[in-house]
Amino acid sequence: MYWGVDIGSTYTKICGLDEQKNIIDTKTIPTIVNQDEIVQEYLKDKSVEMLVSTGYGRHMVQELFNCPVISEIKAHAKAAHYFQNDADMVIDLGGQDSKVIKLDLTGGFIDFKMNDKCAAGTGKFLEIASNRMGLELEEFSKIGFKATKELTISSMCAVFAESEVISLIAKKESASNICYAVHESIASRLASMARKFAIKSNKIIFSGGGALNPFLLHLVALKLDKEVIASKHPQLAGAVGAALAGHEVSTEL
């Protein structure tokens, strides 16, 4: 089997592929200390033909398993092509960063933009805001559709943006209107990064945990005036791409 491990800032994703590149094993676990050893424990009884790691913790896996690593950009590009081979752009929203990747026709990437400077443009801000409002993320990802007022959050800093959420709560704005403001803030940042590439894009794939958020998907599509499709298994994209890279290396040997 060919394995990909994506140690992200919030979750670690593991994916196993067979010879025909079918997904036959997956695991998603919170990222904590000594995550490489947790991965090792999961794989100890598995058949491992090749292992490739990606994500923020890729080098700790590399050191433990003596395996190749690839960038998250390459991993997400490969996964997008695997799931939707006519896709020419990926928007990825993770816990700690967001990316826009322009694809070629083979699953490689032509160019990309990345925001990893502040949590205000990432999935972490959605988590912070939903916690502030006492809502589960699943509910928070939908109630924006009921908004009656298009509120905005202007701060580029997660700390100050959270203060704006607190101010809106104090003003007794409705949960749906505050939800709209939070999602609009993130969607604006994603759309801004994507516009450089989006003019000629025909099929845009949304991956990462953000792709599980229907209201965010809706707002990004609205701002880009393009169809934006949630990837299959969006949280697993990095791990799937890493496993595909391992399959490629093995078949070339």
PDB file of C-alpha atoms in Angstrom:
ATOM      1  CA  MET A   1       0.000   0.000   0.000  1.00  0.00           C
ATOM      2  CA  TYR A   2       0.989   3.584  -0.630  1.00  0.00           C
ATOM      3  CA  TRP A   3       0.522   5.962   2.279  1.00  0.00           C
ATOM      4  CA  GLY A   4       0.273   9.704   2.581  1.00  0.00           C
ATOM      5  CA  VAL A   5       0.486  11.538   5.895  1.00  0.00           C
ATOM      6  CA  ASP A   6      -0.531  15.181   6.219  1.00  0.00           C
ATOM      7  CA  ILE A   7       0.297  16.608   9.638  1.00  0.00           C
ATOM      8  CA  GLY A   8      -1.596  19.875   9.727  1.00  0.00           C
ATOM      9  CA  SER A   9      -1.830  22.483  12.453  1.00  0.00           C
ATOM     10  CA  THR A  10      -5.203  21.200  13.661  1.00  0.00           C
ATOM     11  CA  TYR A  11      -5.631  17.673  12.330  1.00  0.00           C
ATOM     12  CA  THR A  12      -3.428  14.897  11.012  1.00  0.00           C
ATOM     13  CA  LYS A  13      -4.761  13.005   8.023  1.00  0.00           C
ATOM     14  CA  ILE A  14      -3.596   9.567   6.880  1.00  0.00           C
ATOM     15  CA  CYS A  15      -4.544   7.940   3.569  1.00  0.00           C
ATOM     16  CA  GLY A  16      -3.707   4.552   2.069  1.00  0.00           C
ATOM     17  CA  LEU A  17      -3.975   3.696  -1.628  1.00  0.00           C
ATOM     18  CA  ASP A  18      -3.821   0.295  -3.326  1.00  0.00           C
ATOM     19  CA  GLU A  19      -2.002  -0.499  -6.585  1.00  0.00           C
ATOM     20  CA  GLN A  20      -4.909   0.898  -8.637  1.00  0.00           C
ATOM     21  CA  LYS A  21      -4.827   4.151  -6.616  1.00  0.00           C
ATOM     22  CA  ASN A  22      -8.103   3.407  -4.882  1.00  0.00           C
ATOM     23  CA  ILE A  23      -8.522   4.894  -1.405  1.00  0.00           C
ATOM     24  CA  ILE A  24      -8.840   1.942   0.959  1.00  0.00           C
ATOM     25  CA  ASP A  25      -7.815   3.349   4.349  1.00  0.00           C
ATOM     26  CA  THR A  26      -8.155   6.775   5.964  1.00  0.00           C
ATOM     27  CA  LYS A  27      -7.721   8.238   9.428  1.00  0.00           C
ATOM     28  CA  THR A  28      -8.175  11.762  10.788  1.00  0.00           C
ATOM     29  CA  ILE A  29      -6.924  12.604  14.276  1.00  0.00           C
ATOM     30  CA  PRO A  30      -6.271  15.850  16.185  1.00  0.00           C
ATOM     31  CA  THR A  31      -2.675  17.071  15.961  1.00  0.00           C
ATOM     32  CA  ILE A  32      -0.980  16.944  19.370  1.00  0.00           C
ATOM     33  CA  VAL A  33       2.568  16.436  20.686  1.00  0.00           C
ATOM     34  CA  ASN A  34       4.632  13.501  19.367  1.00  0.00           C
ATOM     35  CA  GLN A  35       2.275  13.190  16.411  1.00  0.00           C
ATOM     36  CA  ASP A  36       4.874  11.254  14.407  1.00  0.00           C
ATOM     37  CA  GLU A  37       4.784   8.484  17.021  1.00  0.00           C
ATOM     38  CA  ILE A  38       0.979   8.396  16.844  1.00  0.00           C
ATOM     39  CA  VAL A  39       1.247   7.958  13.060  1.00  0.00           C
ATOM     40  CA  GLN A  40       3.810   5.206  13.582  1.00  0.00           C
ATOM     41  CA  GLU A  41       1.466   3.407  15.970  1.00  0.00           C
ATOM     42  CA  TYR A  42      -1.376   3.575  13.424  1.00  0.00           C
ATOM     43  CA  LEU A  43       0.779   2.179  10.623  1.00  0.00           C
ATOM     44  CA  LYS A  44       2.654  -0.480  12.597  1.00  0.00           C
ATOM     45  CA  ASP A  45       0.449  -3.370  11.443  1.00  0.00           C
ATOM     46  CA  LYS A  46      -0.147  -2.003   7.941  1.00  0.00           C
ATOM     47  CA  SER A  47       1.572  -2.956   4.695  1.00  0.00           C
ATOM     48  CA  VAL A  48       3.692   0.051   3.689  1.00  0.00           C
ATOM     49  CA  GLU A  49       5.155  -0.024   0.192  1.00  0.00           C
ATOM     50  CA  MET A  50       5.885   3.695   0.232  1.00  0.00           C
ATOM     51  CA  LEU A  51       5.172   6.574   2.607  1.00  0.00           C
ATOM     52  CA  VAL A  52       5.255  10.280   1.728  1.00  0.00           C
ATOM     53  CA  SER A  53       4.544  13.093   4.187  1.00  0.00           C
ATOM     54  CA  THR A  54       3.320  16.659   3.792  1.00  0.00           C
ATOM     55  CA  GLY A  55       1.958  19.453   5.962  1.00  0.00           C
ATOM     56  CA  TYR A  56       3.513  21.444   8.788  1.00  0.00           C
ATOM     57  CA  GLY A  57       4.778  18.328  10.518  1.00  0.00           C
ATOM     58  CA  ARG A  58       6.120  16.576   7.446  1.00  0.00           C
ATOM     59  CA  HIS A  59       9.754  16.708   8.534  1.00  0.00           C
ATOM     60  CA  MET A  60       9.121  14.945  11.846  1.00  0.00           C
ATOM     61  CA  VAL A  61       7.564  12.088   9.875  1.00  0.00           C
ATOM     62  CA  GLN A  62      10.491  12.159   7.458  1.00  0.00           C
ATOM     63  CA  GLU A  63      12.978  11.819  10.308  1.00  0.00           C
ATOM     64  CA  LEU A  64      11.116   8.939  11.940  1.00  0.00           C
ATOM     65  CA  PHE A  65      10.315   6.931   8.790  1.00  0.00           C
ATOM     66  CA  ASN A  66      13.179   8.110   6.530  1.00  0.00           C
ATOM     67  CA  CYS A  67      10.566   8.873   3.875  1.00  0.00           C
ATOM     68  CA  PRO A  68      10.206  11.513   1.129  1.00  0.00           C
ATOM     69  CA  VAL A  69       8.304  14.758   1.721  1.00  0.00           C
ATOM     70  CA  ILE A  70       6.392  17.033  -0.632  1.00  0.00           C
ATOM     71  CA  SER A  71       4.960  20.509  -0.177  1.00  0.00           C
ATOM     72  CA  GLU A  72       1.299  21.041   0.623  1.00  0.00           C
ATOM     73  CA  ILE A  73       0.973  22.865  -2.703  1.00  0.00           C
ATOM     74  CA  LYS A  74       2.044  19.789  -4.682  1.00  0.00           C
ATOM     75  CA  ALA A  75      -0.079  17.497  -2.532  1.00  0.00           C
ATOM     76  CA  HIS A  76      -3.272  19.525  -2.974  1.00  0.00           C
ATOM     77  CA  ALA A  77      -2.649  19.893  -6.708  1.00  0.00           C
ATOM     78  CA  LYS A  78      -2.284  16.127  -7.140  1.00  0.00           C
ATOM     79  CA  ALA A  79      -5.390  15.434  -5.072  1.00  0.00           C
ATOM     80  CA  ALA A  80      -7.505  17.943  -7.013  1.00  0.00           C
ATOM     81  CA  HIS A  81      -6.507  16.303 -10.314  1.00  0.00           C
ATOM     82  CA  TYR A  82      -7.233  12.852  -8.842  1.00  0.00           C
ATOM     83  CA  PHE A  83     -10.736  13.795  -7.706  1.00  0.00           C
ATOM     84  CA  GLN A  84     -11.604  16.166 -10.586  1.00  0.00           C
ATOM     85  CA  ASN A  85      -9.197  15.879 -13.513  1.00  0.00           C
ATOM     86  CA  ASP A  86     -10.603  18.903 -15.330  1.00  0.00           C
ATOM     87  CA  ALA A  87     -10.114  21.252 -12.363  1.00  0.00           C
ATOM     88  CA  ASP A  88      -7.758  24.146 -13.049  1.00  0.00           C
ATOM     89  CA  MET A  89      -7.752  25.846  -9.629  1.00  0.00           C
ATOM     90  CA  VAL A  90      -7.783  24.794  -5.995  1.00  0.00           C
ATOM     91  CA  ILE A  91      -8.829  26.974  -3.078  1.00  0.00           C
ATOM     92  CA  ASP A  92      -7.725  25.379   0.178  1.00  0.00           C
ATOM     93  CA  LEU A  93      -8.746  26.636   3.607  1.00  0.00           C
ATOM     94  CA  GLY A  94      -6.965  24.961   6.480  1.00  0.00           C
ATOM     95  CA  GLY A  95      -6.717  25.644  10.182  1.00  0.00           C
ATOM     96  CA  GLN A  96      -3.621  27.813   9.954  1.00  0.00           C
ATOM     97  CA  ASP A  97      -3.381  29.030   6.370  1.00  0.00           C
ATOM     98  CA  SER A  98      -5.242  29.429   3.105  1.00  0.00           C
ATOM     99  CA  LYS A  99      -3.990  28.791  -0.421  1.00  0.00           C
ATOM    100  CA  VAL A 100      -5.033  29.320  -4.003  1.00  0.00           C
ATOM    101  CA  ILE A 101      -3.304  27.032  -6.510  1.00  0.00           C
ATOM    102  CA  LYS A 102      -3.454  27.310 -10.305  1.00  0.00           C
ATOM    103  CA  LEU A 103      -3.239  23.841 -11.885  1.00  0.00           C
ATOM    104  CA  ASP A 104      -1.978  22.480 -15.163  1.00  0.00           C
ATOM    105  CA  LEU A 105      -3.684  19.589 -16.976  1.00  0.00           C
ATOM    106  CA  THR A 106      -1.557  16.853 -15.373  1.00  0.00           C
ATOM    107  CA  GLY A 107      -2.027  17.555 -11.684  1.00  0.00           C
ATOM    108  CA  GLY A 108       0.964  19.820 -11.349  1.00  0.00           C
ATOM    109  CA  PHE A 109       0.769  23.462 -10.329  1.00  0.00           C
ATOM    110  CA  ILE A 110       1.598  26.567 -12.330  1.00  0.00           C
ATOM    111  CA  ASP A 111       1.447  29.201  -9.602  1.00  0.00           C
ATOM    112  CA  PHE A 112      -0.002  29.745  -6.144  1.00  0.00           C
ATOM    113  CA  LYS A 113      -0.750  32.318  -3.491  1.00  0.00           C
ATOM    114  CA  MET A 114      -0.733  31.639   0.224  1.00  0.00           C
ATOM    115  CA  ASN A 115      -1.872  33.437   3.361  1.00  0.00           C
ATOM    116  CA  ASP A 116      -0.211  32.181   6.545  1.00  0.00           C
ATOM    117  CA  LYS A 117       0.382  35.518   8.277  1.00  0.00           C
ATOM    118  CA  CYS A 118      -2.752  35.762  10.384  1.00  0.00           C
ATOM    119  CA  ALA A 119      -5.582  33.488  11.511  1.00  0.00           C
ATOM    120  CA  ALA A 120      -8.229  36.018  10.389  1.00  0.00           C
ATOM    121  CA  GLY A 121      -8.171  34.497   6.893  1.00  0.00           C
ATOM    122  CA  THR A 122      -8.170  30.848   7.970  1.00  0.00           C
ATOM    123  CA  GLY A 123     -10.404  28.162   9.384  1.00  0.00           C
ATOM    124  CA  LYS A 124      -9.141  28.989  12.867  1.00  0.00           C
ATOM    125  CA  PHE A 125     -11.092  32.239  12.823  1.00  0.00           C
ATOM    126  CA  LEU A 126     -14.297  30.320  12.079  1.00  0.00           C
ATOM    127  CA  GLU A 127     -13.591  28.176  15.126  1.00  0.00           C
ATOM    128  CA  ILE A 128     -12.842  31.210  17.323  1.00  0.00           C
ATOM    129  CA  ALA A 129     -16.000  33.031  16.207  1.00  0.00           C
ATOM    130  CA  SER A 130     -18.295  30.034  16.599  1.00  0.00           C
ATOM    131  CA  ASN A 131     -16.923  29.374  20.097  1.00  0.00           C
ATOM    132  CA  ARG A 132     -17.514  33.016  21.023  1.00  0.00           C
ATOM    133  CA  MET A 133     -21.131  32.648  19.962  1.00  0.00           C
ATOM    134  CA  GLY A 134     -21.631  29.298  21.661  1.00  0.00           C
ATOM    135  CA  LEU A 135     -22.403  27.493  18.411  1.00  0.00           C
ATOM    136  CA  GLU A 136     -21.130  24.237  16.956  1.00  0.00           C
ATOM    137  CA  LEU A 137     -19.182  24.697  13.727  1.00  0.00           C
ATOM    138  CA  GLU A 138     -21.749  22.717  11.750  1.00  0.00           C
ATOM    139  CA  GLU A 139     -24.549  25.068  12.784  1.00  0.00           C
ATOM    140  CA  PHE A 140     -22.322  28.116  12.359  1.00  0.00           C
ATOM    141  CA  SER A 141     -21.581  27.069   8.761  1.00  0.00           C
ATOM    142  CA  LYS A 142     -25.259  27.280   7.805  1.00  0.00           C
ATOM    143  CA  ILE A 143     -27.033  30.041   9.714  1.00  0.00           C
ATOM    144  CA  GLY A 144     -25.470  32.748   7.550  1.00  0.00           C
ATOM    145  CA  PHE A 145     -28.018  31.851   4.885  1.00  0.00           C
ATOM    146  CA  LYS A 146     -30.640  33.385   7.202  1.00  0.00           C
ATOM    147  CA  ALA A 147     -28.840  36.739   7.531  1.00  0.00           C
ATOM    148  CA  THR A 148     -30.984  39.850   7.129  1.00  0.00           C
ATOM    149  CA  LYS A 149     -28.151  42.360   7.292  1.00  0.00           C
ATOM    150  CA  GLU A 150     -24.796  42.322   5.474  1.00  0.00           C
ATOM    151  CA  LEU A 151     -22.484  43.181   8.357  1.00  0.00           C
ATOM    152  CA  THR A 152     -18.734  43.403   7.814  1.00  0.00           C
ATOM    153  CA  ILE A 153     -15.602  42.692   9.815  1.00  0.00           C
ATOM    154  CA  SER A 154     -12.791  44.895   8.591  1.00  0.00           C
ATOM    155  CA  SER A 155      -9.786  43.931  10.727  1.00  0.00           C
ATOM    156  CA  MET A 156      -6.981  41.945   9.101  1.00  0.00           C
ATOM    157  CA  CYS A 157      -5.830  40.677  12.511  1.00  0.00           C
ATOM    158  CA  ALA A 158      -7.564  37.722  14.187  1.00  0.00           C
ATOM    159  CA  VAL A 159      -7.322  39.310  17.640  1.00  0.00           C
ATOM    160  CA  PHE A 160      -8.962  42.549  16.523  1.00  0.00           C
ATOM    161  CA  ALA A 161     -11.427  40.662  14.316  1.00  0.00           C
ATOM    162  CA  GLU A 162     -12.492  38.679  17.369  1.00  0.00           C
ATOM    163  CA  SER A 163     -12.998  41.999  19.179  1.00  0.00           C
ATOM    164  CA  GLU A 164     -15.306  43.065  16.351  1.00  0.00           C
ATOM    165  CA  VAL A 165     -17.326  39.870  16.820  1.00  0.00           C
ATOM    166  CA  ILE A 166     -17.589  40.616  20.545  1.00  0.00           C
ATOM    167  CA  SER A 167     -18.779  44.162  19.740  1.00  0.00           C
ATOM    168  CA  LEU A 168     -21.451  42.807  17.410  1.00  0.00           C
ATOM    169  CA  ILE A 169     -22.620  40.424  20.126  1.00  0.00           C
ATOM    170  CA  ALA A 170     -22.798  43.338  22.577  1.00  0.00           C
ATOM    171  CA  LYS A 171     -24.929  45.271  20.090  1.00  0.00           C
ATOM    172  CA  LYS A 172     -27.355  42.319  20.081  1.00  0.00           C
ATOM    173  CA  GLU A 173     -26.915  41.636  16.379  1.00  0.00           C
ATOM    174  CA  SER A 174     -28.472  38.311  15.428  1.00  0.00           C
ATOM    175  CA  ALA A 175     -26.348  35.173  15.257  1.00  0.00           C
ATOM    176  CA  SER A 176     -27.076  34.807  11.551  1.00  0.00           C
ATOM    177  CA  ASN A 177     -25.942  38.373  10.802  1.00  0.00           C
ATOM    178  CA  ILE A 178     -22.714  37.937  12.791  1.00  0.00           C
ATOM    179  CA  CYS A 179     -22.161  34.622  11.037  1.00  0.00           C
ATOM    180  CA  TYR A 180     -22.532  36.419   7.708  1.00  0.00           C
ATOM    181  CA  ALA A 181     -19.898  38.993   8.733  1.00  0.00           C
ATOM    182  CA  VAL A 182     -17.368  36.351   9.763  1.00  0.00           C
ATOM    183  CA  HIS A 183     -17.786  34.301   6.603  1.00  0.00           C
ATOM    184  CA  GLU A 184     -17.807  37.384   4.391  1.00  0.00           C
ATOM    185  CA  SER A 185     -14.467  38.425   5.875  1.00  0.00           C
ATOM    186  CA  ILE A 186     -12.833  35.098   5.048  1.00  0.00           C
ATOM    187  CA  ALA A 187     -14.505  34.772   1.638  1.00  0.00           C
ATOM    188  CA  SER A 188     -13.212  38.227   0.689  1.00  0.00           C
ATOM    189  CA  ARG A 189      -9.639  37.233   1.497  1.00  0.00           C
ATOM    190  CA  LEU A 190      -9.917  33.973  -0.459  1.00  0.00           C
ATOM    191  CA  ALA A 191     -11.510  35.694  -3.446  1.00  0.00           C
ATOM    192  CA  SER A 192      -8.844  38.388  -3.411  1.00  0.00           C
ATOM    193  CA  MET A 193      -6.106  35.756  -3.690  1.00  0.00           C
ATOM    194  CA  ALA A 194      -8.020  33.824  -6.347  1.00  0.00           C
ATOM    195  CA  ARG A 195      -8.789  36.743  -8.675  1.00  0.00           C
ATOM    196  CA  LYS A 196      -5.307  36.716 -10.170  1.00  0.00           C
ATOM    197  CA  PHE A 197      -6.021  33.237 -11.557  1.00  0.00           C
ATOM    198  CA  ALA A 198      -9.817  33.025 -11.637  1.00  0.00           C
ATOM    199  CA  ILE A 199     -10.445  34.950 -14.870  1.00  0.00           C
ATOM    200  CA  LYS A 200      -9.413  31.988 -17.025  1.00  0.00           C
ATOM    201  CA  SER A 201     -10.453  29.249 -14.634  1.00  0.00           C
ATOM    202  CA  ASN A 202     -13.296  26.978 -15.643  1.00  0.00           C
ATOM    203  CA  LYS A 203     -13.565  24.622 -12.670  1.00  0.00           C
ATOM    204  CA  ILE A 204     -12.563  25.658  -9.163  1.00  0.00           C
ATOM    205  CA  ILE A 205     -12.239  23.036  -6.434  1.00  0.00           C
ATOM    206  CA  PHE A 206     -12.478  23.917  -2.738  1.00  0.00           C
ATOM    207  CA  SER A 207     -10.495  21.644  -0.409  1.00  0.00           C
ATOM    208  CA  GLY A 208      -9.520  21.559   3.258  1.00  0.00           C
ATOM    209  CA  GLY A 209     -11.907  21.767   6.175  1.00  0.00           C
ATOM    210  CA  GLY A 210     -13.373  24.976   4.752  1.00  0.00           C
ATOM    211  CA  ALA A 211     -14.922  22.993   1.895  1.00  0.00           C
ATOM    212  CA  LEU A 212     -17.280  21.399   4.439  1.00  0.00           C
ATOM    213  CA  ASN A 213     -18.768  24.846   5.103  1.00  0.00           C
ATOM    214  CA  PRO A 214     -21.674  25.417   2.664  1.00  0.00           C
ATOM    215  CA  PHE A 215     -22.098  29.126   3.422  1.00  0.00           C
ATOM    216  CA  LEU A 216     -18.411  29.868   2.849  1.00  0.00           C
ATOM    217  CA  LEU A 217     -18.537  27.931  -0.417  1.00  0.00           C
ATOM    218  CA  HIS A 218     -21.577  29.985  -1.444  1.00  0.00           C
ATOM    219  CA  LEU A 219     -19.935  33.338  -0.673  1.00  0.00           C
ATOM    220  CA  VAL A 220     -16.667  32.505  -2.461  1.00  0.00           C
ATOM    221  CA  ALA A 221     -18.571  31.441  -5.582  1.00  0.00           C
ATOM    222  CA  LEU A 222     -20.632  34.630  -5.391  1.00  0.00           C
ATOM    223  CA  LYS A 223     -17.571  36.866  -5.112  1.00  0.00           C
ATOM    224  CA  LEU A 224     -15.727  35.148  -7.963  1.00  0.00           C
ATOM    225  CA  ASP A 225     -18.851  34.743 -10.099  1.00  0.00           C
ATOM    226  CA  LYS A 226     -17.687  31.190 -10.810  1.00  0.00           C
ATOM    227  CA  GLU A 227     -18.851  27.708  -9.955  1.00  0.00           C
ATOM    228  CA  VAL A 228     -16.916  26.497  -6.909  1.00  0.00           C
ATOM    229  CA  ILE A 229     -17.197  22.779  -6.108  1.00  0.00           C
ATOM    230  CA  ALA A 230     -16.336  21.109  -2.820  1.00  0.00           C
ATOM    231  CA  SER A 231     -13.693  18.431  -3.282  1.00  0.00           C
ATOM    232  CA  LYS A 232     -14.484  14.832  -2.451  1.00  0.00           C
ATOM    233  CA  HIS A 233     -12.994  14.058   0.974  1.00  0.00           C
ATOM    234  CA  PRO A 234     -11.818  17.685   1.283  1.00  0.00           C
ATOM    235  CA  GLN A 235      -9.980  17.296   4.589  1.00  0.00           C
ATOM    236  CA  LEU A 236      -7.995  14.364   3.209  1.00  0.00           C
ATOM    237  CA  ALA A 237      -6.690  16.194   0.141  1.00  0.00           C
ATOM    238  CA  GLY A 238      -3.136  16.674   1.423  1.00  0.00           C
ATOM    239  CA  ALA A 239      -2.803  13.056   2.533  1.00  0.00           C
ATOM    240  CA  VAL A 240      -4.299  11.777  -0.735  1.00  0.00           C
ATOM    241  CA  GLY A 241      -1.852  13.897  -2.738  1.00  0.00           C
ATOM    242  CA  ALA A 242       1.087  12.617  -0.693  1.00  0.00           C
ATOM    243  CA  ALA A 243      -0.025   9.001  -1.203  1.00  0.00           C
ATOM    244  CA  LEU A 244      -0.344   9.621  -4.950  1.00  0.00           C
ATOM    245  CA  ALA A 245       3.209  11.009  -4.984  1.00  0.00           C
ATOM    246  CA  GLY A 246       4.366   7.815  -3.256  1.00  0.00           C
ATOM    247  CA  HIS A 247       2.606   5.688  -5.863  1.00  0.00           C
ATOM    248  CA  GLU A 248       4.311   7.650  -8.643  1.00  0.00           C
ATOM    249  CA  VAL A 249       7.756   7.211  -7.099  1.00  0.00           C
ATOM    250  CA  SER A 250       7.240   3.477  -6.599  1.00  0.00           C
ATOM    251  CA  THR A 251       6.024   2.832 -10.147  1.00  0.00           C
ATOM    252  CA  GLU A 252       9.034   4.724 -11.543  1.00  0.00           C
ATOM    253  CA  LEU A 253      11.554   2.544  -9.641  1.00  0.00           C
TER     254      LEU A 253
END
